[in-house]
Amino acid sequence: MTTDSVAVVTGGGRGIGRGIVEHLAGLGLRLVVNYRADADAAEATCEMARRKGSPEAVAIQADVSDLGQGRALVNTITEHFGHIDYWVNNAGVAPLIRFGLLETTPESWDRALGNNLRGPFFLTQAVAAAMIEQAPRRVRPASQILFITSVSSEMASIGRGEYCVAKAGLSMVARLFAVRLAEFGILVNEIRPGIIATDMTSSVKGVYDEKIAEGLVPIRRWGTPDDVGRAVASLVSGAFPFSTGSIFGLDGGLSIPRL
């Protein structure tokens, strides 16, 4: 990477996104922190990124589940920086209510798939087009697109079926773009976190504290945004130049089949 390399993190103001931004800042990247609603958190994350070594960190508002706002976000970034080198699809939502599988509503389904699957798919189309357009004049290392998914891509959780379906679909989206963009030298990979301590999981902390202590996670602790940030930074640093369409698991052994 070079000192003018640009990385974008959707949903970058809080939680996992903030952990990713922190570690990318340590690589000296210019950063875009995308956010939907919490401008104060996004600005605070940008300030942190500059302290950690980013020469430029800007917060840009856009609801990336909205296709028009997603395309406008890509255009704004390319107009400001001239190029996009690394894109991290991190933004997503959890179900507002954990319905039983037989009680899942169309409204909850549409919200989960709109935010966690439809939005990232069409946003990645726009990002890919921008990266392909800049490819002929590229002198920097390979561009990369990363998808932050979940162990729910593979592990069935009947209290939030719509979330599982969306994340499973997003895993396939990562593979599809990996195949399509390989000819342009664009790497596409998936990072699959397990149980991560964030605002999103705070409401179930007591439940999972007990389960983790009982051995649900072989490495008996919660994952952290720092864990995810380290993994993203490792990929972005170029440590895996022959990996595309790969899944990088970050779940403390949660997904290991056991008797």
mmCIF file of C-alpha atoms in Angstrom, residues 10-118:
data_model
loop_
_atom_site.group_PDB
_atom_site.id
_atom_site.type_symbol
_atom_site.label_atom_id
_atom_site.label_comp_id
_atom_site.label_asym_id
_atom_site.label_seq_id
_atom_site.Cartn_x
_atom_site.Cartn_y
_atom_site.Cartn_z
ATOM 1 C CA THR A 10 -19.409 1.112 6.106
ATOM 2 C CA GLY A 11 -20.994 1.364 9.523
ATOM 3 C CA GLY A 12 -17.581 2.489 10.698
ATOM 4 C CA GLY A 13 -18.526 4.771 13.571
ATOM 5 C CA ARG A 14 -19.227 2.208 16.261
ATOM 6 C CA GLY A 15 -18.760 -1.399 17.314
ATOM 7 C CA ILE A 16 -16.958 -3.688 14.906
ATOM 8 C CA GLY A 17 -16.628 -0.865 12.395
ATOM 9 C CA ARG A 18 -14.730 1.302 14.856
ATOM 10 C CA GLY A 19 -12.371 -1.583 15.642
ATOM 11 C CA ILE A 20 -11.683 -1.972 11.928
ATOM 12 C CA VAL A 21 -11.064 1.752 11.466
ATOM 13 C CA GLU A 22 -8.619 1.801 14.378
ATOM 14 C CA HIS A 23 -6.405 -0.893 12.872
ATOM 15 C CA LEU A 24 -6.581 0.480 9.329
ATOM 16 C CA ALA A 25 -5.530 3.864 10.699
ATOM 17 C CA GLY A 26 -2.472 2.148 12.137
ATOM 18 C CA LEU A 27 -1.507 1.172 8.583
ATOM 19 C CA GLY A 28 -1.422 4.841 7.620
ATOM 20 C CA LEU A 29 -4.416 4.675 5.285
ATOM 21 C CA ARG A 30 -6.702 7.537 4.375
ATOM 22 C CA LEU A 31 -10.103 6.579 5.712
ATOM 23 C CA VAL A 32 -13.783 7.096 5.061
ATOM 24 C CA VAL A 33 -16.015 6.322 8.020
ATOM 25 C CA ASN A 34 -19.508 5.783 6.677
ATOM 26 C CA TYR A 35 -22.424 6.107 9.081
ATOM 27 C CA ARG A 36 -26.197 6.131 8.853
ATOM 28 C CA ALA A 37 -27.387 8.179 11.844
ATOM 29 C CA ASP A 38 -24.831 8.702 14.625
ATOM 30 C CA ALA A 39 -22.731 11.594 13.349
ATOM 31 C CA ASP A 40 -21.091 12.217 16.729
ATOM 32 C CA ALA A 41 -19.808 8.636 16.954
ATOM 33 C CA ALA A 42 -18.494 8.784 13.385
ATOM 34 C CA GLU A 43 -16.649 12.052 14.013
ATOM 35 C CA ALA A 44 -15.170 10.658 17.229
ATOM 36 C CA THR A 45 -13.970 7.609 15.302
ATOM 37 C CA CYS A 46 -12.348 9.874 12.704
ATOM 38 C CA GLU A 47 -10.552 11.785 15.445
ATOM 39 C CA MET A 48 -9.298 8.505 16.889
ATOM 40 C CA ALA A 49 -8.144 7.387 13.430
ATOM 41 C CA ARG A 50 -6.090 10.536 12.959
ATOM 42 C CA ARG A 51 -4.454 10.020 16.351
ATOM 43 C CA LYS A 52 -3.633 6.428 15.366
ATOM 44 C CA GLY A 53 -1.843 7.465 12.175
ATOM 45 C CA SER A 54 -4.348 8.115 9.405
ATOM 46 C CA PRO A 55 -3.307 11.190 7.385
ATOM 47 C CA GLU A 56 -6.964 11.882 6.574
ATOM 48 C CA ALA A 57 -10.183 10.486 8.021
ATOM 49 C CA VAL A 58 -13.596 11.778 6.986
ATOM 50 C CA ALA A 59 -17.103 10.815 8.056
ATOM 51 C CA ILE A 60 -19.705 10.530 5.287
ATOM 52 C CA GLN A 61 -23.384 9.898 5.966
ATOM 53 C CA ALA A 62 -25.303 7.415 3.834
ATOM 54 C CA ASP A 63 -27.838 4.688 4.474
ATOM 55 C CA VAL A 64 -26.193 1.935 2.445
ATOM 56 C CA SER A 65 -29.406 -0.109 2.381
ATOM 57 C CA ASP A 66 -30.742 2.635 0.075
ATOM 58 C CA LEU A 67 -29.378 1.980 -3.421
ATOM 59 C CA GLY A 68 -29.359 5.623 -4.413
ATOM 60 C CA GLN A 69 -27.515 6.701 -1.283
ATOM 61 C CA GLY A 70 -25.040 3.851 -1.747
ATOM 62 C CA ARG A 71 -24.187 4.933 -5.289
ATOM 63 C CA ALA A 72 -23.918 8.556 -4.165
ATOM 64 C CA LEU A 73 -21.496 7.495 -1.419
ATOM 65 C CA VAL A 74 -19.204 5.795 -3.931
ATOM 66 C CA ASN A 75 -19.337 8.834 -6.227
ATOM 67 C CA THR A 76 -18.569 11.240 -3.386
ATOM 68 C CA ILE A 77 -15.543 9.215 -2.321
ATOM 69 C CA THR A 78 -14.108 8.881 -5.828
ATOM 70 C CA GLU A 79 -14.617 12.592 -6.466
ATOM 71 C CA HIS A 80 -12.839 13.515 -3.219
ATOM 72 C CA PHE A 81 -9.967 11.007 -3.285
ATOM 73 C CA GLY A 82 -9.792 9.996 -6.951
ATOM 74 C CA HIS A 83 -9.786 6.273 -6.175
ATOM 75 C CA ILE A 84 -10.880 3.563 -3.742
ATOM 76 C CA ASP A 85 -8.386 0.898 -2.701
ATOM 77 C CA TYR A 86 -10.065 -1.046 0.098
ATOM 78 C CA TRP A 87 -13.774 -1.379 0.802
ATOM 79 C CA VAL A 88 -15.124 -3.063 3.933
ATOM 80 C CA ASN A 89 -18.821 -3.993 3.838
ATOM 81 C CA ASN A 90 -19.470 -3.920 7.573
ATOM 82 C CA ALA A 91 -22.788 -2.097 8.063
ATOM 83 C CA GLY A 92 -25.724 -4.258 9.055
ATOM 84 C CA VAL A 93 -28.627 -4.625 11.443
ATOM 85 C CA ALA A 94 -29.857 -7.230 13.907
ATOM 86 C CA PRO A 95 -33.552 -8.106 14.172
ATOM 87 C CA LEU A 96 -35.508 -5.640 16.301
ATOM 88 C CA ILE A 97 -37.391 -8.562 17.828
ATOM 89 C CA ARG A 98 -36.308 -12.191 17.998
ATOM 90 C CA PHE A 99 -39.323 -13.925 16.516
ATOM 91 C CA GLY A 100 -39.718 -17.662 16.568
ATOM 92 C CA LEU A 101 -39.185 -19.104 13.120
ATOM 93 C CA LEU A 102 -42.914 -19.706 12.686
ATOM 94 C CA GLU A 103 -43.699 -16.134 13.740
ATOM 95 C CA THR A 104 -41.186 -14.222 11.564
ATOM 96 C CA THR A 105 -42.950 -11.319 9.880
ATOM 97 C CA PRO A 106 -42.520 -10.064 6.309
ATOM 98 C CA GLU A 107 -41.547 -6.676 7.739
ATOM 99 C CA SER A 108 -38.701 -8.123 9.809
ATOM 100 C CA TRP A 109 -37.615 -10.261 6.845
ATOM 101 C CA ASP A 110 -37.522 -7.272 4.485
ATOM 102 C CA ARG A 111 -35.585 -5.162 6.987
ATOM 103 C CA ALA A 112 -32.947 -7.836 7.559
ATOM 104 C CA LEU A 113 -32.445 -8.712 3.915
ATOM 105 C CA GLY A 114 -32.626 -5.110 2.747
ATOM 106 C CA ASN A 115 -29.894 -3.962 5.115
ATOM 107 C CA ASN A 116 -27.729 -7.086 5.269
ATOM 108 C CA LEU A 117 -27.977 -8.495 1.734
ATOM 109 C CA ARG A 118 -29.697 -6.378 -0.920
#
